[in-house]
XYZ file of C-alpha atoms in Angstrom:
779
model
C 0.000 0.000 0.000
C 2.857 2.369 0.775
C 4.312 1.765 -2.696
C 1.020 2.489 -4.426
C 0.408 5.587 -2.334
C 3.828 7.039 -3.129
C 3.542 6.317 -6.837
C 0.025 7.756 -6.955
C 1.095 10.907 -5.099
C 4.008 11.484 -7.462
C 1.759 10.903 -10.472
C -0.789 13.454 -9.204
C 1.936 15.986 -8.525
C 3.340 15.652 -12.032
C -0.135 15.960 -13.533
C -0.780 19.179 -11.578
C 2.446 20.711 -12.842
C 1.459 19.765 -16.387
C -1.825 21.642 -16.003
C -0.177 24.940 -15.035
C -1.521 27.874 -17.070
C 0.154 28.806 -20.331
C 1.392 32.086 -18.886
C 3.759 30.188 -16.619
C 5.927 29.399 -19.643
C 6.488 30.863 -23.073
C 4.015 29.992 -25.811
C 6.728 28.330 -27.875
C 5.595 24.953 -29.296
C 7.555 21.977 -28.040
C 8.504 19.412 -30.655
C 7.425 15.923 -29.673
C 10.009 13.264 -29.098
C 10.825 10.898 -31.930
C 11.392 7.189 -31.846
C 7.849 5.929 -32.310
C 6.525 4.237 -35.413
C 3.766 6.766 -35.698
C 6.083 9.732 -35.973
C 3.656 12.510 -35.163
C 6.276 15.176 -35.791
C 6.987 14.055 -39.372
C 5.979 16.329 -42.258
C 7.268 15.338 -45.698
C 7.060 11.601 -46.497
C 9.976 9.884 -48.231
C 9.325 8.117 -51.538
C 9.500 4.349 -51.238
C 11.334 4.063 -54.552
C 14.469 5.305 -52.764
C 14.274 2.112 -50.745
C 14.216 0.050 -53.932
C 16.889 1.891 -55.912
C 19.538 3.488 -53.732
C 21.346 6.154 -55.710
C 23.841 6.771 -52.933
C 25.559 4.700 -50.274
C 23.862 5.080 -46.883
C 25.953 5.663 -43.744
C 25.208 5.683 -40.042
C 23.014 8.633 -39.082
C 24.252 11.235 -36.648
C 21.388 12.070 -34.300
C 20.795 15.294 -32.390
C 19.837 13.476 -29.183
C 21.560 14.594 -26.009
C 21.569 10.989 -24.823
C 24.006 8.658 -26.647
C 21.986 7.229 -29.549
C 23.181 5.606 -32.767
C 20.657 5.425 -35.612
C 20.828 3.064 -38.576
C 18.247 3.296 -41.366
C 17.173 0.134 -43.170
C 19.074 1.386 -46.239
C 22.314 1.056 -44.260
C 21.836 -2.725 -44.195
C 19.612 -3.400 -47.174
C 22.124 -4.062 -49.938
C 23.151 -7.210 -48.080
C 19.451 -8.210 -48.018
C 19.011 -9.048 -44.309
C 16.079 -11.352 -43.642
C 15.445 -10.289 -40.036
C 16.311 -7.618 -37.499
C 18.878 -10.075 -36.111
C 20.654 -10.044 -39.472
C 20.721 -6.250 -39.265
C 21.977 -6.009 -35.691
C 24.990 -8.250 -36.293
C 26.518 -5.278 -38.179
C 26.147 -2.624 -35.455
C 28.703 -1.867 -32.713
C 28.778 -3.930 -29.541
C 25.993 -6.439 -30.323
C 26.947 -10.107 -29.940
C 24.957 -13.331 -30.322
C 26.571 -15.887 -28.027
C 24.475 -19.050 -27.747
C 22.701 -18.653 -31.080
C 23.088 -21.505 -33.546
C 25.422 -20.918 -36.455
C 23.926 -18.467 -39.003
C 21.159 -17.546 -36.558
C 20.850 -14.269 -34.671
C 18.059 -14.308 -32.089
C 19.076 -13.118 -28.600
C 20.853 -9.761 -29.034
C 23.506 -9.079 -26.369
C 24.666 -5.469 -26.054
C 28.060 -5.027 -24.407
C 28.321 -8.837 -24.496
C 26.006 -9.153 -21.488
C 23.315 -11.857 -21.600
C 20.260 -11.094 -23.750
C 18.107 -10.371 -20.687
C 20.240 -7.304 -19.911
C 19.318 -5.690 -23.257
C 15.951 -3.959 -23.541
C 14.295 -4.476 -26.936
C 11.525 -2.069 -27.894
C 9.273 -2.088 -30.954
C 8.118 1.411 -31.886
C 9.445 2.644 -28.551
C 7.246 0.214 -26.601
C 8.028 -2.881 -24.561
C 7.046 -6.203 -26.105
C 6.898 -9.694 -24.579
C 9.086 -12.444 -25.980
C 9.873 -16.123 -25.815
C 12.802 -15.980 -23.399
C 12.453 -16.785 -19.693
C 15.124 -14.102 -19.219
C 12.675 -11.383 -20.435
C 14.543 -11.102 -23.733
C 12.926 -10.622 -27.134
C 14.165 -12.691 -30.073
C 15.015 -10.101 -32.709
C 14.967 -12.659 -35.524
C 11.164 -12.692 -35.193
C 10.834 -9.271 -36.902
C 11.434 -9.252 -40.697
C 13.819 -6.576 -41.911
C 11.284 -5.384 -44.503
C 9.025 -4.027 -41.748
C 11.727 -1.752 -40.332
C 12.290 1.959 -40.926
C 15.354 2.250 -38.704
C 17.064 0.812 -35.645
C 18.259 2.884 -32.692
C 21.056 1.766 -30.389
C 20.450 3.640 -27.119
C 23.504 3.262 -24.929
C 22.232 4.799 -21.690
C 18.913 5.244 -19.873
C 16.739 8.324 -19.860
C 13.906 9.029 -17.434
C 11.200 8.731 -20.111
C 12.075 5.087 -20.881
C 11.853 1.962 -18.766
C 14.987 1.508 -16.670
C 15.449 -2.238 -17.240
C 18.160 -1.695 -19.852
C 21.372 -2.372 -17.992
C 23.352 -3.105 -21.158
C 21.379 -0.663 -23.301
C 18.286 -0.479 -25.477
C 17.553 -1.546 -29.046
C 14.557 0.323 -30.452
C 13.149 -1.269 -33.613
C 11.111 1.426 -35.360
C 8.724 0.099 -37.995
C 7.752 2.002 -41.125
C 4.878 4.409 -40.736
C 2.534 6.321 -42.951
C 3.993 9.798 -42.441
C 7.529 8.730 -43.338
C 6.922 6.840 -46.586
C 4.909 7.384 -49.765
C 4.415 4.958 -52.648
C 4.450 1.183 -53.139
C 6.898 -1.584 -53.946
C 7.182 -5.355 -54.288
C 10.014 -7.618 -53.188
C 10.342 -11.120 -54.667
C 13.257 -13.431 -54.081
C 14.616 -16.858 -53.293
C 17.415 -18.318 -51.158
C 19.460 -21.412 -51.973
C 21.121 -23.279 -49.091
C 24.229 -25.429 -49.129
C 22.210 -28.662 -49.255
C 20.292 -27.580 -52.375
C 17.083 -26.455 -50.643
C 15.495 -23.361 -52.258
C 13.095 -21.103 -50.336
C 11.009 -18.198 -51.689
C 10.372 -14.827 -50.079
C 7.768 -12.165 -50.865
C 7.109 -8.683 -49.546
C 4.871 -5.750 -50.431
C 4.534 -2.255 -48.970
C 2.127 0.515 -49.928
C 1.496 3.973 -48.499
C -0.689 6.939 -49.376
C -3.640 9.128 -48.442
C -6.553 7.385 -46.718
C -9.644 8.557 -44.766
C -8.365 12.070 -44.169
C -4.913 10.900 -43.120
C -2.138 8.682 -44.375
C -1.853 4.903 -44.264
C 0.974 2.405 -44.699
C 0.508 -1.345 -44.953
C 3.139 -4.028 -45.353
C 2.976 -7.786 -45.889
C 5.872 -10.244 -45.791
C 5.992 -14.016 -46.299
C 9.306 -15.815 -46.170
C 10.289 -19.428 -45.894
C 12.760 -19.917 -43.055
C 15.139 -22.818 -43.499
C 18.360 -23.847 -41.826
C 20.162 -27.168 -42.090
C 23.252 -27.895 -40.040
C 25.626 -30.716 -39.203
C 26.785 -31.275 -35.628
C 29.526 -33.473 -34.167
C 30.125 -34.142 -30.468
C 33.111 -36.009 -28.991
C 33.042 -36.754 -25.266
C 36.210 -37.495 -23.294
C 37.048 -38.333 -19.702
C 38.857 -35.009 -19.197
C 40.451 -32.127 -21.152
C 43.570 -34.190 -21.922
C 41.442 -35.939 -24.598
C 43.272 -39.207 -23.878
C 40.144 -41.323 -23.316
C 37.196 -41.117 -25.711
C 33.962 -42.012 -23.899
C 31.444 -41.470 -26.694
C 30.694 -39.517 -29.839
C 27.593 -38.289 -31.647
C 26.805 -37.247 -35.233
C 23.683 -35.184 -35.756
C 21.794 -33.631 -38.656
C 19.282 -30.902 -37.861
C 16.841 -29.170 -40.175
C 14.689 -26.157 -39.281
C 12.043 -25.741 -41.966
C 9.159 -23.322 -41.704
C 7.509 -20.138 -42.810
C 7.054 -16.710 -41.247
C 4.006 -14.551 -41.977
C 4.161 -10.902 -40.973
C 2.273 -7.669 -41.503
C 2.330 -4.122 -40.217
C -0.117 -1.243 -40.467
C 0.102 2.455 -39.655
C -2.503 5.208 -40.005
C -2.040 8.829 -38.968
C -4.306 11.871 -39.256
C -4.290 15.490 -38.145
C -6.936 16.450 -35.601
C -7.874 20.119 -35.307
C -5.178 22.761 -35.544
C -2.492 21.138 -33.377
C -3.528 17.559 -32.737
C -2.388 14.400 -34.481
C -3.682 10.879 -33.929
C -1.888 7.699 -34.957
C -2.419 3.980 -34.701
C 0.065 1.261 -35.582
C 0.270 -2.504 -35.291
C 2.321 -5.521 -36.281
C 1.747 -9.269 -36.527
C 4.306 -12.053 -36.896
C 3.495 -15.772 -37.033
C 6.142 -18.498 -37.082
C 5.343 -22.041 -38.205
C 8.397 -24.266 -38.066
C 9.317 -27.928 -37.883
C 12.652 -28.860 -36.346
C 13.869 -32.398 -36.991
C 17.015 -34.015 -35.617
C 18.587 -37.343 -36.426
C 21.476 -38.420 -34.193
C 23.660 -41.479 -33.949
C 25.547 -41.966 -30.674
C 28.318 -44.438 -29.902
C 29.512 -44.997 -26.300
C 32.380 -47.138 -24.977
C 31.805 -48.629 -21.515
C 33.999 -51.354 -19.964
C 34.552 -53.119 -23.271
C 30.942 -52.766 -24.436
C 29.985 -50.714 -27.461
C 26.650 -48.992 -26.902
C 25.031 -47.553 -30.030
C 21.914 -45.409 -30.056
C 19.708 -43.896 -32.716
C 18.166 -40.681 -31.367
C 15.499 -39.065 -33.567
C 13.917 -35.832 -32.388
C 11.229 -33.465 -33.597
C 9.969 -30.050 -32.493
C 6.957 -28.472 -34.203
C 6.895 -24.765 -33.325
C 3.969 -22.364 -33.600
C 4.583 -18.876 -32.213
C 2.753 -15.573 -32.656
C 3.896 -12.051 -31.790
C 1.570 -9.133 -32.268
C 1.115 -5.647 -30.934
C -1.059 -2.584 -31.421
C -0.609 0.972 -30.233
C -2.437 4.283 -30.416
C -1.099 7.764 -29.761
C -2.675 11.196 -29.584
C -0.716 14.427 -29.269
C -1.989 17.974 -29.046
C -0.920 21.391 -27.815
C -2.147 22.295 -24.346
C -1.145 24.574 -21.467
C 1.781 26.084 -23.329
C 3.226 22.740 -24.327
C 2.426 19.380 -25.901
C 0.470 16.603 -24.209
C 0.468 13.017 -25.403
C -1.508 9.888 -24.587
C -0.071 6.497 -25.567
C -1.854 3.171 -25.271
C -0.367 -0.152 -26.351
C -0.998 -3.877 -26.051
C 1.302 -6.708 -27.143
C 1.113 -10.492 -26.903
C 3.356 -13.477 -27.409
C 1.802 -16.931 -27.822
C 3.734 -20.181 -27.978
C 2.337 -23.624 -28.725
C 5.303 -25.918 -29.307
C 6.393 -29.470 -28.604
C 9.822 -31.046 -28.276
C 10.218 -34.824 -28.477
C 13.229 -37.116 -28.457
C 13.435 -40.902 -28.610
C 16.372 -43.228 -28.058
C 16.823 -46.728 -29.462
C 19.829 -48.346 -27.764
C 21.852 -51.388 -28.808
C 24.667 -53.043 -26.828
C 27.250 -54.876 -28.921
C 24.751 -54.987 -31.766
C 21.882 -56.411 -29.681
C 18.720 -54.442 -28.831
C 18.812 -53.228 -25.237
C 16.101 -50.621 -24.658
C 14.006 -47.873 -26.214
C 12.469 -44.852 -24.549
C 11.257 -41.363 -25.295
C 10.484 -38.026 -23.692
C 8.260 -35.233 -24.906
C 7.423 -31.806 -23.551
C 4.780 -29.419 -24.826
C 4.732 -25.693 -24.094
C 1.570 -23.620 -23.891
C 2.412 -19.997 -23.161
C 0.699 -16.624 -23.334
C 2.682 -13.527 -22.395
C 0.881 -10.203 -22.707
C 1.617 -6.603 -21.789
C -0.628 -3.561 -21.710
C 0.700 -0.060 -21.179
C -0.541 3.507 -20.921
C 1.573 6.658 -20.832
C 0.509 10.213 -20.100
C 3.233 12.789 -20.831
C 3.480 16.546 -21.116
C 6.292 18.693 -22.530
C 6.538 22.421 -22.038
C 9.120 25.194 -22.080
C 10.516 26.109 -18.696
C 12.530 29.271 -18.915
C 15.417 28.457 -21.233
C 14.876 24.700 -20.848
C 12.243 22.080 -21.585
C 10.314 20.169 -18.930
C 8.847 16.724 -19.554
C 6.542 15.032 -17.055
C 4.971 11.650 -17.396
C 3.509 8.527 -15.854
C 3.892 5.029 -17.293
C 1.458 2.319 -16.225
C 2.117 -1.231 -17.355
C 0.492 -4.573 -16.660
C 2.182 -7.844 -17.582
C 0.753 -11.361 -17.373
C 2.791 -14.443 -18.264
C 0.952 -17.770 -18.156
C 2.974 -20.826 -19.147
C 2.483 -24.576 -18.734
C 4.970 -27.347 -19.466
C 3.368 -30.765 -19.929
C 5.654 -33.800 -19.926
C 5.144 -37.187 -21.547
C 7.231 -40.355 -21.527
C 7.398 -43.684 -23.335
C 9.322 -46.887 -22.713
C 9.315 -50.063 -24.809
C 9.099 -53.544 -23.342
C 10.237 -55.215 -26.542
C 11.998 -54.239 -29.733
C 9.541 -52.869 -32.274
C 6.922 -51.764 -29.754
C 4.869 -48.791 -31.043
C 5.617 -45.347 -29.642
C 2.773 -44.442 -27.286
C 3.447 -41.504 -24.969
C 1.868 -41.349 -21.528
C 1.312 -38.276 -19.389
C 4.172 -37.661 -16.940
C 2.923 -34.557 -15.168
C 2.802 -30.833 -15.784
C 4.194 -27.696 -14.197
C 2.564 -24.317 -14.719
C 3.225 -20.799 -13.549
C 1.357 -17.516 -13.678
C 3.352 -14.326 -13.118
C 1.563 -10.980 -12.964
C 3.395 -7.672 -12.691
C 1.905 -4.220 -12.328
C 4.083 -1.150 -12.690
C 3.394 2.532 -12.049
C 6.420 4.638 -13.026
C 6.203 8.434 -12.759
C 9.101 10.460 -14.145
C 10.334 13.999 -14.617
C 12.986 15.182 -17.053
C 14.468 18.587 -17.775
C 16.600 19.297 -20.834
C 18.097 22.337 -22.439
C 20.650 23.729 -24.833
C 22.797 26.810 -24.669
C 25.152 27.420 -27.530
C 27.292 24.350 -28.111
C 26.274 22.716 -24.819
C 23.191 20.518 -24.288
C 22.033 18.660 -21.197
C 19.303 16.344 -19.972
C 18.595 15.336 -16.367
C 15.801 13.176 -15.051
C 14.367 11.032 -12.289
C 12.248 7.931 -12.772
C 10.591 6.132 -9.874
C 9.798 2.540 -10.850
C 7.394 0.520 -8.724
C 6.590 -3.111 -9.430
C 4.081 -5.384 -7.722
C 4.661 -9.020 -8.631
C 2.377 -11.995 -7.906
C 3.512 -15.557 -8.644
C 1.410 -18.724 -8.673
C 2.584 -22.154 -9.665
C 0.845 -25.471 -10.124
C 1.738 -29.111 -10.577
C -0.554 -31.482 -12.476
C -3.222 -28.780 -12.537
C -3.321 -28.226 -8.773
C -2.159 -24.901 -7.328
C 0.861 -25.590 -5.156
C 1.984 -22.173 -4.028
C 1.747 -18.402 -4.185
C 4.281 -15.644 -3.629
C 4.151 -11.865 -3.823
C 6.995 -9.390 -4.233
C 7.250 -5.586 -4.500
C 10.179 -3.654 -6.012
C 10.784 0.092 -5.764
C 13.663 1.886 -7.467
C 14.589 5.542 -7.967
C 16.545 5.813 -11.214
C 18.374 9.102 -11.858
C 19.959 9.889 -15.218
C 22.159 12.682 -16.576
C 23.345 13.299 -20.149
C 25.691 16.047 -21.319
C 26.653 16.880 -24.889
C 29.194 19.431 -26.038
C 29.720 20.437 -29.675
C 33.307 21.577 -30.029
C 32.512 22.631 -33.589
C 30.020 21.677 -36.284
C 31.780 18.347 -36.813
C 32.980 17.313 -33.339
C 31.072 16.474 -30.172
C 31.515 14.842 -26.767
C 28.865 12.920 -24.819
C 28.843 12.091 -21.121
C 26.134 10.002 -19.442
C 25.389 8.727 -15.954
C 22.367 6.519 -15.328
C 21.068 3.938 -12.902
C 19.335 0.830 -14.271
C 17.808 -2.436 -13.057
C 17.397 -6.009 -14.276
C 14.448 -7.907 -12.891
C 14.881 -11.641 -12.206
C 14.231 -14.130 -14.985
C 10.746 -15.629 -14.872
C 11.967 -19.172 -14.246
C 14.117 -17.903 -11.362
C 11.013 -16.711 -9.503
C 8.855 -19.849 -9.607
C 9.368 -22.033 -6.470
C 8.543 -25.295 -8.245
C 11.001 -28.186 -8.058
C 12.285 -29.187 -11.515
C 13.733 -32.686 -11.554
C 17.063 -33.047 -13.390
C 17.146 -29.475 -14.672
C 20.977 -29.343 -14.551
C 22.171 -32.856 -15.344
C 21.122 -34.953 -12.349
C 20.767 -31.807 -10.231
C 17.304 -30.397 -9.502
C 16.332 -26.726 -9.513
C 13.847 -24.642 -7.527
C 13.124 -20.959 -8.111
C 13.425 -18.211 -5.521
C 10.545 -15.682 -5.421
C 12.443 -13.529 -2.880
C 15.127 -12.494 -5.371
C 16.018 -8.828 -5.535
C 16.498 -7.222 -8.967
C 20.050 -6.526 -10.051
C 21.003 -2.834 -10.036
C 23.730 -0.964 -11.875
C 25.267 2.485 -11.892
C 26.410 3.184 -15.429
C 28.771 5.597 -17.143
C 29.191 6.306 -20.865
C 31.790 8.670 -22.307
C 31.779 9.202 -26.056
C 33.469 11.157 -28.840
C 32.026 11.594 -32.324
C 33.177 13.465 -35.400
C 31.573 14.082 -38.749
C 33.796 13.184 -41.714
C 32.957 15.285 -44.741
C 29.329 15.337 -45.835
C 28.239 11.800 -44.951
C 30.876 10.049 -42.869
C 31.034 9.692 -39.109
C 33.553 8.259 -36.657
C 32.854 7.552 -32.991
C 34.363 5.993 -29.913
C 32.576 5.266 -26.643
C 33.783 4.008 -23.254
C 31.257 2.381 -20.936
C 31.254 1.085 -17.357
C 28.560 -0.678 -15.313
C 28.880 -1.261 -11.566
C 26.403 -4.097 -10.951
C 24.938 -4.897 -7.522
C 23.013 -7.966 -6.266
C 24.041 -10.244 -9.122
C 21.766 -13.261 -9.569
C 23.532 -16.576 -10.105
C 22.994 -20.295 -9.676
C 23.892 -21.676 -6.220
C 23.755 -25.029 -4.462
C 21.228 -25.222 -1.620
C 23.024 -28.257 -0.145
C 19.820 -30.292 -0.244
C 19.911 -33.633 -2.001
C 18.220 -33.999 -5.354
C 15.412 -36.493 -5.857
C 17.867 -38.687 -7.769
C 20.303 -38.601 -4.829
C 17.535 -39.458 -2.379
C 16.495 -42.435 -4.520
C 20.112 -43.596 -4.747
C 20.467 -43.240 -0.975
C 17.467 -45.452 -0.308
C 18.586 -48.081 -2.837
C 22.178 -48.118 -1.588
C 21.051 -48.196 2.056
C 18.831 -51.210 1.408
C 21.683 -53.004 -0.336
C 24.064 -52.100 2.533
C 21.705 -53.424 5.209
C 21.142 -56.633 3.243
C 24.889 -57.200 3.032
C 25.478 -56.150 6.673
C 22.582 -57.496 8.790
C 24.194 -56.375 12.058
C 24.612 -52.748 10.844
C 22.217 -49.825 11.193
C 21.484 -46.753 9.083
C 23.948 -44.767 11.231
C 26.750 -47.019 9.975
C 25.965 -46.272 6.320
C 28.133 -43.680 4.564
C 26.774 -41.986 1.487
C 28.103 -39.140 -0.663
C 25.409 -37.638 -2.894
C 26.434 -36.724 -6.444
C 23.572 -34.332 -7.162
C 21.783 -31.577 -5.271
C 19.026 -28.987 -5.487
C 20.134 -25.727 -7.100
C 18.449 -22.343 -6.823
C 19.120 -18.730 -7.794
C 20.373 -16.147 -5.315
C 21.755 -12.614 -5.122
C 25.426 -13.482 -4.695
C 27.333 -10.190 -4.805
C 28.615 -7.524 -7.148
C 30.403 -7.254 -10.470
C 31.422 -4.736 -13.095
C 31.304 -4.561 -16.883
C 33.362 -2.241 -19.061
C 34.663 -1.806 -22.570
C 35.348 0.441 -25.565
C 33.213 0.689 -28.724
C 34.526 2.165 -31.965
C 32.622 2.729 -35.199
C 33.413 4.305 -38.561
C 31.303 4.696 -41.689
C 32.474 7.067 -44.402
C 32.966 7.519 -48.141
C 36.582 7.596 -49.313
C 36.189 11.042 -50.861
C 39.498 12.223 -49.412
C 41.231 9.450 -51.368
C 39.454 10.342 -54.580
C 36.913 7.502 -54.229
C 33.595 9.216 -53.491
C 31.639 6.181 -54.716
C 33.307 3.820 -52.272
C 32.087 3.581 -48.695
C 33.842 1.749 -45.874
C 32.310 0.481 -42.633
C 34.157 -0.586 -39.513
C 33.208 -1.164 -35.903
C 35.098 -2.854 -33.113
C 34.064 -3.445 -29.497
C 36.432 -4.617 -26.790
C 34.414 -6.075 -23.922
C 35.382 -7.153 -20.421
C 33.889 -7.699 -16.981
C 34.644 -9.158 -13.574
C 32.634 -11.161 -11.082
C 33.617 -13.439 -8.186
C 31.971 -16.850 -7.978
C 32.501 -20.055 -5.962
C 35.811 -20.758 -7.743
C 37.258 -17.299 -8.232
C 37.242 -14.432 -10.695
C 35.702 -14.639 -14.163
C 33.922 -12.506 -16.717
C 30.130 -12.312 -16.915
C 28.754 -15.539 -18.309
C 28.661 -15.686 -22.117
C 30.333 -12.316 -22.620
C 32.297 -12.321 -25.877
C 35.754 -10.797 -25.538
C 35.190 -8.686 -28.637
C 33.058 -8.305 -31.745
C 33.983 -6.470 -34.930
C 32.724 -5.830 -38.464
C 34.562 -4.435 -41.477
C 33.155 -3.950 -44.955
C 32.833 -1.811 -48.049
C 30.365 -0.866 -50.778
C 31.462 0.387 -54.207
C 28.929 2.089 -56.444
C 29.310 2.379 -60.258
C 26.829 5.108 -61.260
C 27.553 4.842 -65.008
C 26.631 1.155 -64.955
C 23.842 1.573 -62.405
C 25.493 -1.202 -60.410
C 27.279 -1.752 -57.111
C 28.969 -4.475 -55.102
C 30.309 -4.927 -51.587
C 31.369 -7.282 -48.824
C 31.366 -7.378 -45.045
C 33.380 -9.502 -42.611
C 32.319 -10.191 -39.016
C 34.125 -11.922 -36.144
C 32.942 -12.542 -32.613
C 35.410 -13.249 -29.831
C 35.528 -16.203 -27.466
C 32.960 -16.412 -24.650
C 33.072 -18.358 -21.382
C 30.343 -19.437 -18.953
C 30.659 -21.080 -15.538
C 27.759 -22.305 -13.430
C 27.615 -24.990 -10.765
C 28.742 -28.324 -12.295
C 29.316 -27.004 -15.826
C 31.761 -24.776 -17.723
C 31.426 -23.834 -21.400
C 33.728 -22.007 -23.809
C 32.155 -20.914 -27.126
C 33.979 -19.882 -30.295
C 32.455 -18.753 -33.581
C 34.174 -18.697 -36.948
C 34.272 -15.564 -39.096
C 31.263 -14.630 -41.235
C 31.861 -13.218 -44.741
C 28.968 -11.739 -46.751
C 28.928 -10.181 -50.237
C 26.461 -8.723 -52.733
C 26.243 -7.598 -56.355
C 23.463 -5.259 -57.473
C 22.134 -4.046 -60.845
C 19.643 -1.207 -61.056
C 17.262 -0.604 -63.951
C 16.129 2.990 -64.066
C 14.682 4.458 -60.895
C 12.159 1.762 -60.000
C 13.782 -1.653 -60.416
C 16.763 -3.379 -58.846
C 18.148 -6.929 -58.919
C 20.447 -8.023 -56.112
C 22.459 -11.196 -55.506
C 23.805 -11.664 -51.981
C 25.698 -14.451 -50.243
C 26.179 -15.300 -46.548
C 28.575 -17.461 -44.546
C 30.991 -17.714 -47.465
C 33.735 -18.989 -45.143
C 31.523 -21.840 -43.898
C 31.982 -20.743 -40.291
C 31.493 -23.161 -37.414
C 30.349 -22.814 -33.832
C 32.641 -24.716 -31.474
C 31.847 -25.439 -27.822
C 34.151 -26.883 -25.160
C 32.021 -28.208 -22.300
C 33.373 -29.363 -18.952
C 30.898 -31.366 -16.846
C 31.188 -32.293 -13.161
C 29.133 -34.424 -10.786
C 28.965 -31.694 -8.152
C 30.459 -28.422 -6.985
C 33.209 -30.082 -4.944
C 34.426 -32.014 -7.981
C 34.356 -28.798 -9.999
C 36.582 -27.014 -7.494
C 38.950 -30.014 -7.462
C 38.870 -30.216 -11.309
C 37.627 -33.820 -11.154
C 35.783 -34.028 -14.491
C 32.840 -36.311 -15.108
C 33.044 -35.606 -18.848
C 34.652 -33.156 -21.266
C 32.799 -32.567 -24.534
C 33.861 -30.971 -27.816
C 30.900 -29.961 -29.957
C 30.950 -28.280 -33.365
C 28.203 -27.328 -35.819
C 28.256 -26.026 -39.405
C 25.541 -24.770 -41.753
C 27.284 -23.951 -45.050
C 26.942 -20.868 -47.286
C 23.651 -19.512 -48.641
C 22.837 -17.447 -51.740
C 19.906 -15.097 -52.235
C 18.531 -13.294 -55.286
C 15.984 -10.495 -54.799
C 14.065 -8.341 -57.256
C 12.562 -5.051 -56.059
C 10.083 -2.983 -58.031
C 8.693 0.391 -56.987
C 5.489 1.764 -58.500
């Protein structure tokens, strides 16, 4: 009640200030903030044929924001024909994709921190996603829907503060930015000979007293890869325990659409509505053959697996802005949903020395609905020589997910596969947030500044059930005051410095909050969530330099630092797992049978598995340097050649149960280098880009993983026909890069400290090159 009262009082106070009479401030009109799909401040729409036929090379935009923001229009990426936002983001500074399969880019990791530390917005609004870590898979949004992408390196008071690593704002095309229509038709050929079509269409124009834009995209999504795993007794690789060969195919289709309509209302008002819809239908099939060596026996197993996936993301938003009380008032309402109905099954047919031994299978279905509804009231007005912005964000989130397990075991060789129910675990997490904020910004000569306070309040209710029966309930409240300060100084028209300080938070992952016991979640170790977790908090610093090079080029360097408190990591509760308890009872019975004069007190037992949980374990820090360059080579007499380079050096430090390490899965570095050469006389161009991601390491209780990715080389050749038609051939993964993992496994934490390995695995996967041809026609 205290939290709600404080938030309500602050909200009322801000609203009263917003309603002050116009005479309190000058009558100067305040320009609304950008960054939304429905750009209510836009005036002259851009012709869509410039998207189809690019007469000039497009470079990174230099924004006028006081906060550190990098902006990349779709045209910056488009000549390489990215299929998704993930394909776009792999070319921007400081974004890594550790954990993604080869040639896939789903969980974006700014500053190399895990995907849950990066806030992903669509049209400036929060959207739910598939990840338990609150992340949003950026490969779910087709590139054709995007107007531009913003990389926001530090928090401001008028955005949600759960962006410890930074924010990626995916801004979709809207009616007031584009005019015209175009078609996109193409096909992709994969290394195994599979060919997949793609189709897109966008149209925009006047409609019902305003302007409308509608887009439709259908693309087949296919990925085949080969995987090899070799498992040894320890890192010396002297004793091979087993190996596995696997073929995996992901074959499906994505359907997507977006719509935007905007109209002027009265003399100063403007109303806009926008929405998007993405549906993924995909079948994942795996065929594995495993061979294990055990005390002279050769154990062979055929392991087929299948995973039909059906996921839907959609969102809708409405915004109304109008002049009032000497400033501009805006109302924003949005709703977004993520729905997942997927199944994962795996069977194993085992043979010992060529003779049938056993057959079994496991299957798990997921039924999830994650939805968010938000409302924002904001008011901007002049305040002396500055600008005052006041606002209140209200947001309600509801995540309902059920995992249903099935199992099958054969009595005889050739028995039919008939799965039987093996229980279900469900959870319902509801969060309600009321976040008032105030922000003051101004500019005087070459100096600009922005300072703000955001008070975030979160009420969280958690329910979980097993086999349909409610087993428990927990409630948790979080309150955080998040200050932010941004300074910008223009030394001259070409050179500027940025300085930012901001406090941010990261709320616990959903699965970390649910106090349900999960059997065998980490090997033989069980896991139970902890609803009493505190959010992680960070004080952040960004210091940047940027300089314009000629008319179009820009060079920048940025240093960042995050001091993270209350880190959440996996810990051992010391309680025995269910598997250990079963082993204890079996071994005790055997001991008493063999020793009839002994008692249970005489029995010695060392469990090899425990119950893990998540806990706030301490502090850490993350830091690094980000460099980016995009410029034509005009100074070298090559105005039709553009070069692109970015490099990020990333590091961090945290103390765990063994010692010091970097944040889990943080790549040491990530860099891109490329060029585009235009031949105006031939109406043609070509280019290439090379990307390399550094090594990443992860250590949790009983497991350590090192991940390395090979280099990715892409190229394109383009021919334009007049001003409305272009034909483009692009190629990806020309170096046939691999993803290589080195996995150390231990029975328990004590063995891990003593370096007593249970198994050491080398795993590699490859997916081969792909080639794409695309025809674009504007009309």
